[in-house]
CSV table of C-alpha atoms in Angstrom, one decimal:
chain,number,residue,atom,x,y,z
Y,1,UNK,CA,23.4,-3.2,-3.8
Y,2,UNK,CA,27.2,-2.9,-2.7
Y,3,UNK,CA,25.9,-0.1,-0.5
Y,4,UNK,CA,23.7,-2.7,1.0
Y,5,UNK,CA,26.0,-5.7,1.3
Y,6,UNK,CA,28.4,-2.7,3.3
Y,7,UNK,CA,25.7,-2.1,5.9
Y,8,UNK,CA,24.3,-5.3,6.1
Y,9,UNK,CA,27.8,-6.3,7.5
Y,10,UNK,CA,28.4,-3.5,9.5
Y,11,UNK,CA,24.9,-4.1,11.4
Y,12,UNK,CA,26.6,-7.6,11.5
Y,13,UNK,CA,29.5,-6.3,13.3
Y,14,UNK,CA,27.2,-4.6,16.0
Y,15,UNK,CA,28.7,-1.0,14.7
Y,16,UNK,CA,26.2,1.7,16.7
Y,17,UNK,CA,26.8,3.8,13.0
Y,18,UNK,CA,25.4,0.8,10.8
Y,19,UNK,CA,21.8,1.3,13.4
Y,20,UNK,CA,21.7,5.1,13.3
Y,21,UNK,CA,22.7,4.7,9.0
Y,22,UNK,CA,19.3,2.0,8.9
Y,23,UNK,CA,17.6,5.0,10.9
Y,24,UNK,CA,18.4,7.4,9.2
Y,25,UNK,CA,17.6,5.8,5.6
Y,26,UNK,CA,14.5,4.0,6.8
Y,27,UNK,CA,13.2,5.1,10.0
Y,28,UNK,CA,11.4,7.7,8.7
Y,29,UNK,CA,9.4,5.7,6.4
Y,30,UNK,CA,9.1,2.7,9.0
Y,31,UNK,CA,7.4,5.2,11.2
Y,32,UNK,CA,5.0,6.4,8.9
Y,33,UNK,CA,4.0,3.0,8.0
Y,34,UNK,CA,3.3,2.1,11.6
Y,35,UNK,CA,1.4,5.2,12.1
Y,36,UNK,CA,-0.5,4.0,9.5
Y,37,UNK,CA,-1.2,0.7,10.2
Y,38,UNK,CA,-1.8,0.9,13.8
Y,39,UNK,CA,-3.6,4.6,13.9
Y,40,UNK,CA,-1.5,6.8,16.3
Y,41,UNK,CA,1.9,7.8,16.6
Y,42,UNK,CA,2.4,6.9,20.5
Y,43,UNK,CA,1.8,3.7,19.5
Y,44,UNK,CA,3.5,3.3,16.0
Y,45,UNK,CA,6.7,4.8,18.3
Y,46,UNK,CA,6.3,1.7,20.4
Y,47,UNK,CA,5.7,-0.6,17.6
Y,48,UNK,CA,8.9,0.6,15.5
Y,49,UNK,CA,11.1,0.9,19.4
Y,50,UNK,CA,10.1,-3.3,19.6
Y,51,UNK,CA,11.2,-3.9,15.8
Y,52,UNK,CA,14.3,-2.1,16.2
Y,53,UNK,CA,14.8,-4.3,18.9
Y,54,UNK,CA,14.0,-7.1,17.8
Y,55,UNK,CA,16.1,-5.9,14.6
Y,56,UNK,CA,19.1,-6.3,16.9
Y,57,UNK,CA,18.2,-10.0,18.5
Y,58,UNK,CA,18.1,-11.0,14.5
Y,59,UNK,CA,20.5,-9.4,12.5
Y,60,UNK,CA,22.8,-12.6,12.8
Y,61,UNK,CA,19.8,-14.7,11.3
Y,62,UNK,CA,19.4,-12.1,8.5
Y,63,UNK,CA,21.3,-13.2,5.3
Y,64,UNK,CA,20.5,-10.9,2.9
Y,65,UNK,CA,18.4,-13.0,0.6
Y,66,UNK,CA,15.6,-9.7,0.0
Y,67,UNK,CA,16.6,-6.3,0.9
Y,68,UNK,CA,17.3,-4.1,3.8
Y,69,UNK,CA,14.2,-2.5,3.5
Y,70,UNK,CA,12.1,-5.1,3.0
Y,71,UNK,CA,13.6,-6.6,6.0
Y,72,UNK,CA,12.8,-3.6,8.2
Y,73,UNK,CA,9.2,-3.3,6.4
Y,74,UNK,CA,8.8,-7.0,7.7
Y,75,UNK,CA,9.7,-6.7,10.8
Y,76,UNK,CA,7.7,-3.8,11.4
Y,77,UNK,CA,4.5,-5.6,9.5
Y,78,UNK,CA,4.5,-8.6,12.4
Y,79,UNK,CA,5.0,-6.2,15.2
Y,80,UNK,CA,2.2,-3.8,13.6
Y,81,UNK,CA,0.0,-7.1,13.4
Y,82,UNK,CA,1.2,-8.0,16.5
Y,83,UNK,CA,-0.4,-4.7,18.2
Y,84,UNK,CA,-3.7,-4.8,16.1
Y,85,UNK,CA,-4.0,-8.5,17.1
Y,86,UNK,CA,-3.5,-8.1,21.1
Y,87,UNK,CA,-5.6,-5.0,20.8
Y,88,UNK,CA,-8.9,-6.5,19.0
Y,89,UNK,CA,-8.0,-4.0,16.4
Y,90,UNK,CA,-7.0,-5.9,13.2
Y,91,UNK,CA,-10.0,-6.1,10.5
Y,92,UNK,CA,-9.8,-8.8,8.1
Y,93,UNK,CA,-11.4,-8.1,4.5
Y,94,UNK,CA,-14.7,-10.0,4.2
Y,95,UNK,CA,-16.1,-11.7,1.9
Y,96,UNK,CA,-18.6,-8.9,0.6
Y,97,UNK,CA,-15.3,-7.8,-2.2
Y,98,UNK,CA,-15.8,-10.7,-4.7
Y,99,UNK,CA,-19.7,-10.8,-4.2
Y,100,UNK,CA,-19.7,-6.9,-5.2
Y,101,UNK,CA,-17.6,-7.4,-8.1
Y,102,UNK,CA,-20.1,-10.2,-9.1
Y,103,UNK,CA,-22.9,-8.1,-8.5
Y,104,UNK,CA,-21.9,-5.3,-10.6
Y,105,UNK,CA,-22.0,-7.1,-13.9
Y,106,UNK,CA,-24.3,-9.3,-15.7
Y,107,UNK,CA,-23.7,-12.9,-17.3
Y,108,UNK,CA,-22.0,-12.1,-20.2
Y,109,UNK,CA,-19.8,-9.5,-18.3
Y,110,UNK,CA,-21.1,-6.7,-19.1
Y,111,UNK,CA,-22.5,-3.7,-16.7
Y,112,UNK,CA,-25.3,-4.6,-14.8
Y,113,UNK,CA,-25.1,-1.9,-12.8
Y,114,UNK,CA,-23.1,0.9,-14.8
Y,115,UNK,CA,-20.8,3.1,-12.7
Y,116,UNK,CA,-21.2,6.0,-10.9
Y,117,UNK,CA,-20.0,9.3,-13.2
Y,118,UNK,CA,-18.6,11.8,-10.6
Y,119,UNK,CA,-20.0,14.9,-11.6
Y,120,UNK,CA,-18.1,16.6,-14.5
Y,121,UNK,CA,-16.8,19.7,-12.1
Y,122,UNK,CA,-15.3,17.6,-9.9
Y,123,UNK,CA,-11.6,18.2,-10.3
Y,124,UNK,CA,-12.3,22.0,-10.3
Y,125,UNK,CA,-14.4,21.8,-7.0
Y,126,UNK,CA,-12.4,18.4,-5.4
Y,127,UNK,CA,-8.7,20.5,-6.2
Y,128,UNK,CA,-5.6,17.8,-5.6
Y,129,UNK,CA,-5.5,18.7,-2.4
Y,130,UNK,CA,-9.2,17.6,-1.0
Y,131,UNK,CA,-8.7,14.6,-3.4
Y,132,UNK,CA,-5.3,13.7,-2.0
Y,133,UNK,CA,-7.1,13.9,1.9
Y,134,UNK,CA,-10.5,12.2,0.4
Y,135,UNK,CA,-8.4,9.2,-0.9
Y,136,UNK,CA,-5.9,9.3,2.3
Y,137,UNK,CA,-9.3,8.9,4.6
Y,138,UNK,CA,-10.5,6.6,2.9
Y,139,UNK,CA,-7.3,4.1,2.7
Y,140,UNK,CA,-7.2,4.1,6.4
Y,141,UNK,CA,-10.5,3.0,6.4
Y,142,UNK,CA,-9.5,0.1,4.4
Y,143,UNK,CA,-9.1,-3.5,6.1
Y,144,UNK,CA,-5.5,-3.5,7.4
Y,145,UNK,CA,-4.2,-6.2,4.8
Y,146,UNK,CA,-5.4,-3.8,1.3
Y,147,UNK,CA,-4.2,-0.6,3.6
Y,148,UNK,CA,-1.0,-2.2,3.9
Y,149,UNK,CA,-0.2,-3.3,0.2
Y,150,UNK,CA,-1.5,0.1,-1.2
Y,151,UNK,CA,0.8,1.6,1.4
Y,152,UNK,CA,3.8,-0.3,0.6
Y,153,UNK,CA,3.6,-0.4,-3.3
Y,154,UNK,CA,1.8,3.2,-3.8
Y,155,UNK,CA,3.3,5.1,-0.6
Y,156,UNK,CA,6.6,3.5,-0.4
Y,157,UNK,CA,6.9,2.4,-3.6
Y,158,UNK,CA,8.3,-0.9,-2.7
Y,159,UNK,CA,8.3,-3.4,-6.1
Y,160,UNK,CA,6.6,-6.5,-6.0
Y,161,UNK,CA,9.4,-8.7,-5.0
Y,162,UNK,CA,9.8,-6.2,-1.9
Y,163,UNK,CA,6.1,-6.4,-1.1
Y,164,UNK,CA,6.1,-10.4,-1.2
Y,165,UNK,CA,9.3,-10.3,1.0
Y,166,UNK,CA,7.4,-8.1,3.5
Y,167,UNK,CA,4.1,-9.9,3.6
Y,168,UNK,CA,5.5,-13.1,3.1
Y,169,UNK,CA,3.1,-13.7,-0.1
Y,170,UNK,CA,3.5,-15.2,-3.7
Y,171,UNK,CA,3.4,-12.5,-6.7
Y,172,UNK,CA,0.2,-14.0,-7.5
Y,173,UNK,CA,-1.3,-13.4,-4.5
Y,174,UNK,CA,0.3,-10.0,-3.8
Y,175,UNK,CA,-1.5,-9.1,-7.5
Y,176,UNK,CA,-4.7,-10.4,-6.7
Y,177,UNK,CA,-4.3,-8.5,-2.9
Y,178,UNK,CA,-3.6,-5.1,-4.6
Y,179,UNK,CA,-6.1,-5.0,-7.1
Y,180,UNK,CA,-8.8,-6.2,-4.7
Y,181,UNK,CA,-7.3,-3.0,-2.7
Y,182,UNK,CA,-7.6,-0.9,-5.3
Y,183,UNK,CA,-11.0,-1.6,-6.4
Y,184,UNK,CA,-12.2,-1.5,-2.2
Y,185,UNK,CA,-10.4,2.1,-2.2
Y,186,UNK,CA,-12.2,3.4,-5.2
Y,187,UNK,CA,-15.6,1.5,-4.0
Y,188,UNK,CA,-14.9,3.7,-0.4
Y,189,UNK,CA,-14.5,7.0,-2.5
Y,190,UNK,CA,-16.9,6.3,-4.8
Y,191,UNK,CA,-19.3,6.2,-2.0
Y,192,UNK,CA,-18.5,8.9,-0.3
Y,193,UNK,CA,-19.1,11.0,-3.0
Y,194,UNK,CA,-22.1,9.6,-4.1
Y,195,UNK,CA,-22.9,10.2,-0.5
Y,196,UNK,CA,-22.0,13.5,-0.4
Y,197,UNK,CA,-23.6,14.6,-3.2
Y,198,UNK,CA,-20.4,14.4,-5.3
Y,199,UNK,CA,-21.7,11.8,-7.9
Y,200,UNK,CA,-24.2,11.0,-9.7
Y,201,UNK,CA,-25.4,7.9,-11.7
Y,202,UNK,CA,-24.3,7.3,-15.4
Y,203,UNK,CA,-26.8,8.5,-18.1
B,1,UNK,CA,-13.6,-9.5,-27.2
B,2,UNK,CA,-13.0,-8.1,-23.7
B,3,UNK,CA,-16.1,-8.1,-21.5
B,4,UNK,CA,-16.2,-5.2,-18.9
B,5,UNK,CA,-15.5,-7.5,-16.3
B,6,UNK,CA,-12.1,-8.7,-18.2
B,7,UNK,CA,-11.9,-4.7,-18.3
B,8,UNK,CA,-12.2,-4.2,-14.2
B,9,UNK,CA,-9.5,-7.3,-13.4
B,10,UNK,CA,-7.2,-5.8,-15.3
B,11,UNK,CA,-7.2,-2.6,-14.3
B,12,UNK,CA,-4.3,-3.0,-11.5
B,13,UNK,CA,-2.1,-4.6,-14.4
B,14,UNK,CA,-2.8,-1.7,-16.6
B,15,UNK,CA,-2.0,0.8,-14.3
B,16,UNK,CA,0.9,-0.7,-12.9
B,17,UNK,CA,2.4,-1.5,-16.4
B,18,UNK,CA,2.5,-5.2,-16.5
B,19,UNK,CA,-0.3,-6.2,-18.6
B,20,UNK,CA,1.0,-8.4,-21.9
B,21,UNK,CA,0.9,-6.0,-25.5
B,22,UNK,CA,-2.6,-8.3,-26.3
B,23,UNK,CA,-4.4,-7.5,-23.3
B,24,UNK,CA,-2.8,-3.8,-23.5
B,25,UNK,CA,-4.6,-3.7,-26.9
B,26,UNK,CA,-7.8,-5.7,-26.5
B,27,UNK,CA,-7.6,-3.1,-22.9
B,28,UNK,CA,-7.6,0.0,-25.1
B,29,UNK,CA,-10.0,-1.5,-27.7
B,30,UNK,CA,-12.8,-1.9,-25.5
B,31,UNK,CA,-12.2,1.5,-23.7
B,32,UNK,CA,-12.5,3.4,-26.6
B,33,UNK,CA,-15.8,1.4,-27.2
B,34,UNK,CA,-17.3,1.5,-23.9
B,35,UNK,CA,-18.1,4.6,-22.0
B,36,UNK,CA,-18.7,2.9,-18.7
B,37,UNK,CA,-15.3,1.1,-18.6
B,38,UNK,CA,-14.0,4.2,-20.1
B,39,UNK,CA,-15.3,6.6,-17.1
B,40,UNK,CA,-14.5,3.7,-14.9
B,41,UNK,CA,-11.3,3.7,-15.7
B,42,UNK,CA,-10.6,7.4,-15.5
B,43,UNK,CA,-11.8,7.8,-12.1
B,44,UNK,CA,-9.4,4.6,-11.0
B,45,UNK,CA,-6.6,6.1,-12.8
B,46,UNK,CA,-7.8,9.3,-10.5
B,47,UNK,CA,-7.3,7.6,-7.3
B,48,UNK,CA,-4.5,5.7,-8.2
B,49,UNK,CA,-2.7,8.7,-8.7
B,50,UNK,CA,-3.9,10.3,-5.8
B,51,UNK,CA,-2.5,7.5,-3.8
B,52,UNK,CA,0.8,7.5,-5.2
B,53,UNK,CA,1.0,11.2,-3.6
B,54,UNK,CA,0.0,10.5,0.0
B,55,UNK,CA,3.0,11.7,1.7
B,56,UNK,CA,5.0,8.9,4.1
B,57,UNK,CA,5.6,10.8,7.5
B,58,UNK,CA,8.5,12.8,8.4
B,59,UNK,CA,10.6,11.4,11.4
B,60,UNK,CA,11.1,13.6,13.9
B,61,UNK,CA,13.4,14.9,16.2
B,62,UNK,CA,12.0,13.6,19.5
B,63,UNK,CA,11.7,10.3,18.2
B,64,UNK,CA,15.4,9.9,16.6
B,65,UNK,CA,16.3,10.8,20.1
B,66,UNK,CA,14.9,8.0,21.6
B,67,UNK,CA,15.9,5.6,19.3
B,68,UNK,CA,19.7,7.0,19.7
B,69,UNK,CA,19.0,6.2,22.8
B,70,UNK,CA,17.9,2.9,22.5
B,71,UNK,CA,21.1,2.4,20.4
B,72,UNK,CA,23.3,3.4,22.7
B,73,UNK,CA,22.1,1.0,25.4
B,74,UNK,CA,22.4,-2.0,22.8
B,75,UNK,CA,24.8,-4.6,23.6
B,76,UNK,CA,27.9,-3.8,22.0
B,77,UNK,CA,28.4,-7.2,19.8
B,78,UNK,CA,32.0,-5.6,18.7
B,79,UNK,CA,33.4,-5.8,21.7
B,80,UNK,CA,32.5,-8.9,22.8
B,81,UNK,CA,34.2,-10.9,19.6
């Protein structure tokens, strides 16, 4: 936090050290995040190049009431929006989440239509690896807003006070947005493998 | 009595660590009670996992170039108080 309150007021000052500090700490992690979100690194270079100049244009406006990096993460979210936006790209989530959930149980709340059981071999024949590049697919398949928060909490590991400073969101809604995430990542897996042959319904 | 619905809308809480001891309990009750939720749960706790190892990009060389660059040609705010 000291550390923080020392570079905030260095970037104040206009110090070319305080930028290349923020760089190094964060602009690896800002550029992954734009890659990410917007789907190639040409343009999550110019996405993060506009922050980091718009980063400079508001660093006297910045006044430290959420961190450094969830600052930067911000930033780069409404530039990353910005480029989906102007570029037809952005995908909202539809509808289709809640019915599902509703559809998947009965009245009293109980299964209606019991899960999927992946088949029991799975982790031997799926090792980390083809899991960890199943589920990576899959989350960039996601609509951008449940990509993003899975990114930022699960990649990034920002808490939830970083996320709602980044998103500009309540904690509520920042809950309700991740585990409506969640459940549309392991519906896309889910899928896949049943599609693939992978799974198979419960006895 | 947890339903299996109450069991899916918490799963993000229990994962995450912030569901309330009750619902932690009442959680765990119905898991060990119900083998849907319970595989349900597995195979969330399976991709949760997963995701938490997705690897953020390295930054490289080319790039911290150009943003040195666009650095440099920042107006120098210092010199001008």
């Amino acid at each position: 936090m000291k550390d923080e309150l020392a570079l905030l007021q260095k970037l104040k000052a206009g110090e070319n050290n305080a930028y290349q500090e923020v760089l190094r700490l964060y602009g690896s992690m800002l550029l992954g995040y734009a890659k990410r979100m917007v789907g190639s690194k040409d343009n999550a270079e110019e996405v993060v190049q506009e922050a980091i100049v718009s980063i400079f244009a508001s660093i006297d406006r910045f006044e430290g009431q959420c961190s450094i990096r969830s600052w930067l993460f911000r930033i780069v979210h409404h530039k990353a929006v910005d480029y989906l936006r102007k570029n037809s790209r952005f995908v909202k989530l539809t509808p289709r989440d809640d019915e599902t959930m509703e559809e998947m149980f009965d009245h009293k709340g109980f299964w209606s239509n019991p899960p999927n059981v992946w088949k029991h071999d799975l982790e031997e024949r799926l090792n980390a690896k083809q899991m960890l590049e199943l589920v990576q697919t899959k989350m960039d398949s996601l609509p951008h807003n449940y990509k993003e928060i899975i990114l930022l909490r699960e990649v990034y590991k920002l808490d939830t006070e970083e996320v709602c400073n980044t998103l500009n969101i309540t904690p509520v809604h920042a809950r309700v947005m991740l585990h409506r995430a969640r459940q549309a990542l392991y519906r896309a897996v889910d899928d896949h493998l049943q599609q693939t042959g992978q799974g198979a319904a419960t006895s | 009595m947890m339903t299996c619905k109450d069991v899916l809308q918490r799963l993000s809480d229990i994962v995450d660590g912030e569901a309330p001891l009750l619902t932690r309990w009442s959680f765990y009750i119905h898991i060990a009670m119900c083998k849907n939720c319970r595989k349900y749960f597995q195979q969330f706790r399976d991709i949760h996992e997963a995701t938490q190892h997705v690897e953020p990009e390295d930054l490289n060389e080319e790039f911290f170039d150009i943003m040195n660059s666009v650095l440099q040609s920042k107006p120098d705010s210092s010199s001008e108080k």
